PDB file of C-alpha atoms in Angstrom:
ATOM      1  CA  MET M 214       0.259  -0.071   0.079  1.00 96.00           C
ATOM      2  CA  ILE M 215       1.449   3.748  -0.861  1.00 98.00           C
ATOM      3  CA  GLY M 216       0.370   6.612   0.906  1.00 98.00           C
ATOM      4  CA  VAL M 217      -0.236  10.352   0.695  1.00 98.00           C
ATOM      5  CA  TYR M 218      -0.397  12.839   2.925  1.00 98.00           C
ATOM      6  CA  GLY M 219      -0.645  16.604   2.208  1.00 96.00           C
ATOM      7  CA  GLY M 220      -0.788  19.335   3.057  1.00 94.00           C
ATOM      8  CA  THR M 221       1.424  23.889   3.458  1.00 95.00           C
ATOM      9  CA  PHE M 222       4.025  22.402   6.038  1.00 96.00           C
ATOM     10  CA  ASN M 223       4.760  26.016   6.823  1.00 96.00           C
ATOM     11  CA  PRO M 224       6.347  25.162   8.468  1.00 98.00           C
ATOM     12  CA  VAL M 225       6.706  21.069   9.151  1.00 98.00           C
ATOM     13  CA  HIS M 226       6.590  20.113  12.143  1.00 97.00           C
ATOM     14  CA  TYR M 227       6.810  17.145  15.007  1.00 97.00           C
ATOM     15  CA  GLY M 228       2.791  16.896  15.094  1.00 95.00           C
ATOM     16  CA  HIS M 229       2.931  16.046  10.780  1.00 96.00           C
ATOM     17  CA  LEU M 230       6.129  13.790  10.885  1.00 97.00           C
ATOM     18  CA  ARG M 231       4.915  11.582  14.334  1.00 96.00           C
ATOM     19  CA  THR M 232       1.354  11.175  12.855  1.00 96.00           C
ATOM     20  CA  ALA M 233       3.334  10.342   9.262  1.00 97.00           C
ATOM     21  CA  LEU M 234       5.828   8.209  11.352  1.00 97.00           C
ATOM     22  CA  GLU M 235       1.892   6.312  13.228  1.00 97.00           C
ATOM     23  CA  VAL M 236      -0.282   5.991  10.405  1.00 97.00           C
ATOM     24  CA  LYS M 237       3.473   4.606   7.611  1.00 98.00           C
ATOM     25  CA  GLU M 238       3.957   1.753  10.472  1.00 97.00           C
ATOM     26  CA  LEU M 239      -0.142   1.008  11.263  1.00 96.00           C
ATOM     27  CA  PHE M 240      -0.991   0.744   7.522  1.00 97.00           C
ATOM     28  CA  GLY M 241       1.912  -1.365   6.541  1.00 97.00           C
ATOM     29  CA  LEU M 242       2.839   1.509   3.698  1.00 97.00           C
ATOM     30  CA  GLN M 243       5.969   0.854   1.325  1.00 97.00           C
ATOM     31  CA  ARG M 244       6.172   4.404   0.546  1.00 97.00           C
ATOM     32  CA  LEU M 245       4.189   7.679   2.495  1.00 98.00           C
ATOM     33  CA  HIS M 246       3.937  10.159  -0.215  1.00 98.00           C
ATOM     34  CA  LEU M 247       4.548  13.748   2.156  1.00 98.00           C
ATOM     35  CA  ILE M 248       3.197  16.571  -0.786  1.00 98.00           C
ATOM     36  CA  PRO M 249       3.807  19.878  -0.159  1.00 96.00           C
ATOM     37  CA  CYS M 250       0.464  22.698  -1.221  1.00 94.00           C
ATOM     38  CA  ARG M 251       2.306  24.767  -4.169  1.00 90.00           C
ATOM     39  CA  LEU M 252      -1.305  26.911  -4.611  1.00 88.00           C
ATOM     40  CA  PRO M 253      -3.642  26.771  -1.408  1.00 85.00           C
ATOM     41  CA  ALA M 254      -7.276  26.263  -3.116  1.00 78.00           C
ATOM     42  CA  HIS M 255      -9.526  26.970   0.054  1.00 72.00           C
ATOM     43  CA  ARG M 256      -6.982  29.519   2.228  1.00 72.00           C
ATOM     44  CA  GLY M 257      -4.675  31.994   1.811  1.00 73.00           C
ATOM     45  CA  GLN M 258      -0.969  31.519  -0.263  1.00 82.00           C
ATOM     46  CA  PRO M 259       1.246  30.577   2.944  1.00 87.00           C
ATOM     47  CA  GLU M 260       4.255  32.615   4.195  1.00 86.00           C
ATOM     48  CA  ALA M 261       7.280  30.486   3.122  1.00 91.00           C
ATOM     49  CA  ASP M 262       7.955  30.217  -0.568  1.00 92.00           C
ATOM     50  CA  ALA M 263       6.466  26.434  -2.053  1.00 93.00           C
ATOM     51  CA  GLU M 264      10.172  25.894  -3.119  1.00 96.00           C
ATOM     52  CA  ILE M 265      11.264  26.351   1.085  1.00 97.00           C
ATOM     53  CA  ARG M 266       8.729  24.379   1.980  1.00 97.00           C
ATOM     54  CA  MET M 267      10.075  21.500  -0.072  1.00 97.00           C
ATOM     55  CA  GLN M 268      13.323  22.123   1.281  1.00 98.00           C
ATOM     56  CA  MET M 269      12.118  22.120   4.788  1.00 98.00           C
ATOM     57  CA  LEU M 270      10.199  18.728   4.452  1.00 98.00           C
ATOM     58  CA  ALA M 271      12.950  17.276   2.494  1.00 98.00           C
ATOM     59  CA  ALA M 272      15.374  18.496   5.312  1.00 98.00           C
ATOM     60  CA  ALA M 273      12.681  16.002   8.148  1.00 98.00           C
ATOM     61  CA  VAL M 274      12.518  13.065   6.240  1.00 98.00           C
ATOM     62  CA  ALA M 275      15.656  11.989   4.761  1.00 96.00           C
ATOM     63  CA  ASP M 276      16.990   9.719   7.049  1.00 94.00           C
ATOM     64  CA  THR M 277      13.599   8.226   7.508  1.00 96.00           C
ATOM     65  CA  PRO M 278      12.599   5.482   5.414  1.00 96.00           C
ATOM     66  CA  GLY M 279       9.723   5.050   3.321  1.00 97.00           C
ATOM     67  CA  PHE M 280       9.221   8.706   3.639  1.00 98.00           C
ATOM     68  CA  TYR M 281       9.528  10.930  -0.057  1.00 97.00           C
ATOM     69  CA  ALA M 282       9.081  14.327  -0.293  1.00 98.00           C
ATOM     70  CA  ASP M 283       7.456  14.380  -3.226  1.00 97.00           C
ATOM     71  CA  ARG M 284       7.435  17.723  -5.150  1.00 96.00           C
ATOM     72  CA  ARG M 285       4.656  17.697  -7.832  1.00 96.00           C
ATOM     73  CA  GLU M 286       1.921  19.935  -7.001  1.00 95.00           C
ATOM     74  CA  LEU M 287       5.211  22.315  -6.582  1.00 94.00           C
ATOM     75  CA  GLU M 288       5.375  21.982 -10.895  1.00 92.00           C
ATOM     76  CA  ARG M 289       1.811  22.410 -11.743  1.00 89.00           C
ATOM     77  CA  ASP M 290       0.339  25.671 -12.531  1.00 86.00           C
ATOM     78  CA  GLY M 291      -3.184  26.985 -11.135  1.00 85.00           C
ATOM     79  CA  PRO M 292      -4.254  26.178  -7.613  1.00 87.00           C
ATOM     80  CA  SER M 293      -3.095  22.344  -6.471  1.00 89.00           C
ATOM     81  CA  TYR M 294      -6.475  20.687  -6.083  1.00 93.00           C
ATOM     82  CA  MET M 295      -5.440  17.011  -4.715  1.00 95.00           C
ATOM     83  CA  VAL M 296      -7.462  15.699  -7.037  1.00 96.00           C
ATOM     84  CA  ASP M 297      -5.360  16.195  -9.962  1.00 96.00           C
ATOM     85  CA  THR M 298      -2.424  14.759  -8.072  1.00 96.00           C
ATOM     86  CA  LEU M 299      -4.449  11.497  -6.677  1.00 97.00           C
ATOM     87  CA  ALA M 300      -4.795  11.138 -10.632  1.00 96.00           C
ATOM     88  CA  GLN M 301      -1.586  11.641 -11.164  1.00 96.00           C
ATOM     89  CA  LEU M 302       0.028   9.215  -9.051  1.00 96.00           C
ATOM     90  CA  ARG M 303      -2.688   6.935 -10.152  1.00 96.00           C
ATOM     91  CA  ARG M 304      -1.257   6.818 -13.607  1.00 95.00           C
ATOM     92  CA  GLU M 305       1.730   5.867 -11.910  1.00 95.00           C
ATOM     93  CA  LEU M 306       0.938   3.091  -9.697  1.00 93.00           C
ATOM     94  CA  SER M 307      -0.509  -0.402 -10.791  1.00 87.00           C
ATOM     95  CA  SER M 308      -4.031  -0.454 -11.181  1.00 88.00           C
ATOM     96  CA  ALA M 309      -4.277  -2.784  -7.948  1.00 93.00           C
ATOM     97  CA  THR M 310      -2.358  -0.850  -5.813  1.00 96.00           C
ATOM     98  CA  PRO M 311      -3.989   0.018  -2.951  1.00 98.00           C
ATOM     99  CA  LEU M 312      -3.505   4.048  -2.570  1.00 98.00           C
ATOM    100  CA  LEU M 313      -4.159   6.063   0.989  1.00 98.00           C
ATOM    101  CA  LEU M 314      -5.066   9.157   1.195  1.00 98.00           C
ATOM    102  CA  PHE M 315      -4.749  10.817   4.625  1.00 98.00           C
ATOM    103  CA  ILE M 316      -6.116  13.706   6.216  1.00 96.00           C
ATOM    104  CA  GLY M 317      -7.681  15.335   9.250  1.00 93.00           C
ATOM    105  CA  ALA M 318     -10.728  15.158  10.987  1.00 92.00           C
ATOM    106  CA  ASP M 319     -11.253  19.089  10.221  1.00 90.00           C
ATOM    107  CA  ALA M 320     -10.413  18.599   6.771  1.00 92.00           C
ATOM    108  CA  PHE M 321     -13.151  16.172   6.365  1.00 94.00           C
ATOM    109  CA  ALA M 322     -15.580  17.924   7.644  1.00 91.00           C
ATOM    110  CA  GLY M 323     -14.856  20.931   4.363  1.00 92.00           C
ATOM    111  CA  LEU M 324     -14.879  17.897   2.867  1.00 94.00           C
ATOM    112  CA  GLU M 325     -17.700  18.815   0.084  1.00 93.00           C
ATOM    113  CA  ARG M 326     -16.366  21.361  -0.259  1.00 93.00           C
ATOM    114  CA  TRP M 327     -13.041  20.398  -2.114  1.00 94.00           C
ATOM    115  CA  HIS M 328     -12.928  20.503  -6.334  1.00 94.00           C
ATOM    116  CA  GLN M 329     -14.209  17.536  -7.593  1.00 94.00           C
ATOM    117  CA  TRP M 330     -14.075  15.707  -4.239  1.00 95.00           C
ATOM    118  CA  GLN M 331     -16.869  12.511  -5.269  1.00 96.00           C
ATOM    119  CA  ARG M 332     -13.545  12.083  -7.993  1.00 96.00           C
ATOM    120  CA  LEU M 333     -10.925  11.045  -4.880  1.00 97.00           C
ATOM    121  CA  PHE M 334     -12.813   8.143  -4.566  1.00 97.00           C
ATOM    122  CA  GLU M 335     -12.020   6.647  -8.240  1.00 97.00           C
ATOM    123  CA  PHE M 336      -8.010   7.117  -6.671  1.00 97.00           C
ATOM    124  CA  VAL M 337      -7.336   6.602  -3.095  1.00 98.00           C
ATOM    125  CA  HIS M 338      -9.367   4.811   0.144  1.00 98.00           C
ATOM    126  CA  LEU M 339      -9.862   7.825   2.268  1.00 98.00           C
ATOM    127  CA  VAL M 340      -8.239   7.629   6.054  1.00 98.00           C
ATOM    128  CA  VAL M 341      -9.133   9.958   8.621  1.00 97.00           C
ATOM    129  CA  MET M 342      -6.873  10.487  11.461  1.00 96.00           C
ATOM    130  CA  THR M 343      -9.132  11.724  14.321  1.00 94.00           C
ATOM    131  CA  ARG M 344      -8.117  12.676  17.655  1.00 88.00           C
ATOM    132  CA  PRO M 345      -8.643  11.243  20.985  1.00 83.00           C
ATOM    133  CA  GLY M 346     -12.672  12.427  22.095  1.00 83.00           C
ATOM    134  CA  PHE M 347     -13.507  12.695  18.186  1.00 88.00           C
ATOM    135  CA  GLN M 348     -17.541  11.784  17.449  1.00 86.00           C
ATOM    136  CA  ARG M 349     -18.307  11.165  14.146  1.00 88.00           C
ATOM    137  CA  GLY M 350     -21.763  13.230  13.085  1.00 87.00           C
ATOM    138  CA  PRO M 351     -24.136  11.971  10.283  1.00 91.00           C
ATOM    139  CA  LEU M 352     -22.355  11.069   7.058  1.00 94.00           C
ATOM    140  CA  PRO M 353     -24.138  11.978   3.405  1.00 93.00           C
ATOM    141  CA  PRO M 354     -25.305   8.506   1.705  1.00 95.00           C
ATOM    142  CA  PHE M 355     -22.032   8.784  -0.561  1.00 96.00           C
ATOM    143  CA  LEU M 356     -19.660   8.799   1.994  1.00 96.00           C
ATOM    144  CA  GLN M 357     -21.410   6.241   4.540  1.00 96.00           C
ATOM    145  CA  GLN M 358     -21.660   3.368   1.791  1.00 96.00           C
ATOM    146  CA  ARG M 359     -17.617   3.523   2.076  1.00 97.00           C
ATOM    147  CA  VAL M 360     -17.204   3.238   5.312  1.00 97.00           C
ATOM    148  CA  VAL M 361     -15.475   0.566   6.797  1.00 97.00           C
ATOM    149  CA  ASP M 362     -14.038  -0.196  10.366  1.00 95.00           C
ATOM    150  CA  ASP M 363     -10.982  -2.999   9.624  1.00 96.00           C
ATOM    151  CA  SER M 364      -8.563  -1.756   8.659  1.00 95.00           C
ATOM    152  CA  LEU M 365      -7.394  -5.285   6.581  1.00 95.00           C
ATOM    153  CA  LEU M 366     -10.336  -4.257   4.269  1.00 96.00           C
ATOM    154  CA  LEU M 367      -8.298  -1.448   2.661  1.00 97.00           C
ATOM    155  CA  SER M 368      -5.678  -4.174   1.276  1.00 95.00           C
ATOM    156  CA  THR M 369      -7.850  -5.887  -0.929  1.00 95.00           C
ATOM    157  CA  ALA M 370      -9.443  -2.605  -2.900  1.00 97.00           C
ATOM    158  CA  ALA M 371      -7.022  -0.045  -4.548  1.00 97.00           C
ATOM    159  CA  ALA M 372     -10.003   2.844  -3.789  1.00 97.00           C
ATOM    160  CA  GLY M 373     -13.359   3.863  -2.691  1.00 97.00           C
ATOM    161  CA  ARG M 374     -13.140   3.163   0.574  1.00 98.00           C
ATOM    162  CA  VAL M 375     -13.276   4.948   4.288  1.00 98.00           C
ATOM    163  CA  LEU M 376     -12.059   4.266   7.535  1.00 98.00           C
ATOM    164  CA  PHE M 377     -11.173   6.617  10.947  1.00 97.00           C
ATOM    165  CA  GLN M 378      -8.465   6.026  12.084  1.00 96.00           C
ATOM    166  CA  PRO M 379      -7.012   7.003  15.715  1.00 95.00           C
ATOM    167  CA  VAL M 380      -3.366   8.697  15.970  1.00 94.00           C
ATOM    168  CA  THR M 381      -1.880  10.252  18.990  1.00 90.00           C
ATOM    169  CA  ALA M 382      -2.753  13.459  19.226  1.00 83.00           C
ATOM    170  CA  LEU M 383       0.594  16.429  19.534  1.00 89.00           C
ATOM    171  CA  ALA M 384      -1.503  20.208  20.131  1.00 89.00           C
ATOM    172  CA  ILE M 385       1.799  21.488  17.778  1.00 94.00           C
ATOM    173  CA  SER M 386       0.595  24.384  15.022  1.00 93.00           C
ATOM    174  CA  ALA M 387       2.697  25.774  12.890  1.00 95.00           C
ATOM    175  CA  THR M 388       0.322  28.715  13.623  1.00 94.00           C
ATOM    176  CA  GLU M 389       1.490  29.190  16.576  1.00 96.00           C
ATOM    177  CA  ILE M 390       5.448  28.176  15.921  1.00 97.00           C
ATOM    178  CA  ARG M 391       5.166  31.208  13.018  1.00 96.00           C
ATOM    179  CA  ARG M 392       4.151  33.077  16.838  1.00 95.00           C
ATOM    180  CA  LEU M 393       6.588  32.124  18.263  1.00 96.00           C
ATOM    181  CA  ILE M 394       9.083  33.013  16.160  1.00 96.00           C
ATOM    182  CA  ALA M 395       7.717  36.519  15.495  1.00 95.00           C
ATOM    183  CA  ALA M 396       8.347  37.045  18.533  1.00 95.00           C
ATOM    184  CA  GLY M 397      11.390  36.041  18.635  1.00 94.00           C
ATOM    185  CA  ARG M 398      10.993  33.008  20.589  1.00 96.00           C
ATOM    186  CA  SER M 399      13.059  30.074  20.393  1.00 96.00           C
ATOM    187  CA  PRO M 400      10.534  26.659  18.337  1.00 97.00           C
ATOM    188  CA  GLN M 401      13.063  24.219  19.454  1.00 97.00           C
ATOM    189  CA  PHE M 402      11.558  20.366  20.567  1.00 97.00           C
ATOM    190  CA  LEU M 403       8.777  21.340  18.248  1.00 97.00           C
ATOM    191  CA  LEU M 404      10.427  20.864  14.815  1.00 97.00           C
ATOM    192  CA  PRO M 405      13.597  18.686  13.831  1.00 98.00           C
ATOM    193  CA  ASP M 406      16.587  21.238  13.781  1.00 97.00           C
ATOM    194  CA  ARG M 407      17.536  21.083  10.208  1.00 97.00           C
ATOM    195  CA  VAL M 408      14.229  22.574   9.113  1.00 98.00           C
ATOM    196  CA  ILE M 409      14.654  25.521  12.875  1.00 98.00           C
ATOM    197  CA  ALA M 410      18.386  26.178  10.282  1.00 97.00           C
ATOM    198  CA  LEU M 411      16.517  26.516   7.599  1.00 97.00           C
ATOM    199  CA  ILE M 412      14.039  28.640   8.808  1.00 97.00           C
ATOM    200  CA  ARG M 413      17.239  30.892  10.084  1.00 96.00           C
ATOM    201  CA  GLN M 414      18.641  30.758   7.077  1.00 96.00           C
ATOM    202  CA  HIS M 415      15.790  32.650   5.166  1.00 95.00           C
ATOM    203  CA  GLN M 416      14.468  34.771   7.765  1.00 95.00           C
ATOM    204  CA  LEU M 417      11.275  32.861   6.820  1.00 96.00           C
ATOM    205  CA  TYR M 418       8.411  34.482   9.394  1.00 95.00           C
ATOM    206  CA  GLN M 419       9.731  37.409  10.709  1.00 90.00           C
ATOM    207  CA  ALA M 420       6.130  38.946  11.176  1.00 69.00           C
ATOM    208  CA  THR M 421       2.758  37.761  12.737  1.00 50.00           C
ATOM    209  CA  THR M 422       0.358  35.920  10.659  1.00 44.00           C
ATOM    210  CA  ASP M 423      -2.757  35.043  10.826  1.00 42.00           C
ATOM    211  CA  GLN M 424      -1.644  32.712   7.866  1.00 38.00           C
TER     212      GLN M 424
END
């Protein structure tokens, strides 16, 4: 099985990385593609340039087997629609290879606002990463009919299912990291030292931002 974990990674931090490692191990993934979003379709443009965010991500995962910092969204013009990314990735894989897209519960709550969101299931299984205390509300029939409770069922088809997977919650926020840096405080132990070095090298996040 192959996994996909997207985000702005502005900057990548241990909350992202711990969750990524956890799902890689839980699902026995052969490879996990971590994909920085060049131009988000549903939020403001990140303060840090996409190339620098890619550099930070690549530095963060360089020594982790099975993690792949994937730059494909940086090489595409226009908004970074996940459906386009998944269609491209699916073309590169065997049609029988299970492909898993990992998203958080907050992103899942807004899934119906995603560009061509129903087409996602042509390409992937959707794994919703939940935190302690999460309670799943009623789902539209299109999603409810796809829900499975056994992760082993994801390996029996290439795409089309929804699974809710509890993960360890680390209360680390990229927004708060940016605010710390803007206030002249240290982000040490919230993100890898290699990422901190790149932030300092490029003098990122020097002004307070709510992006």
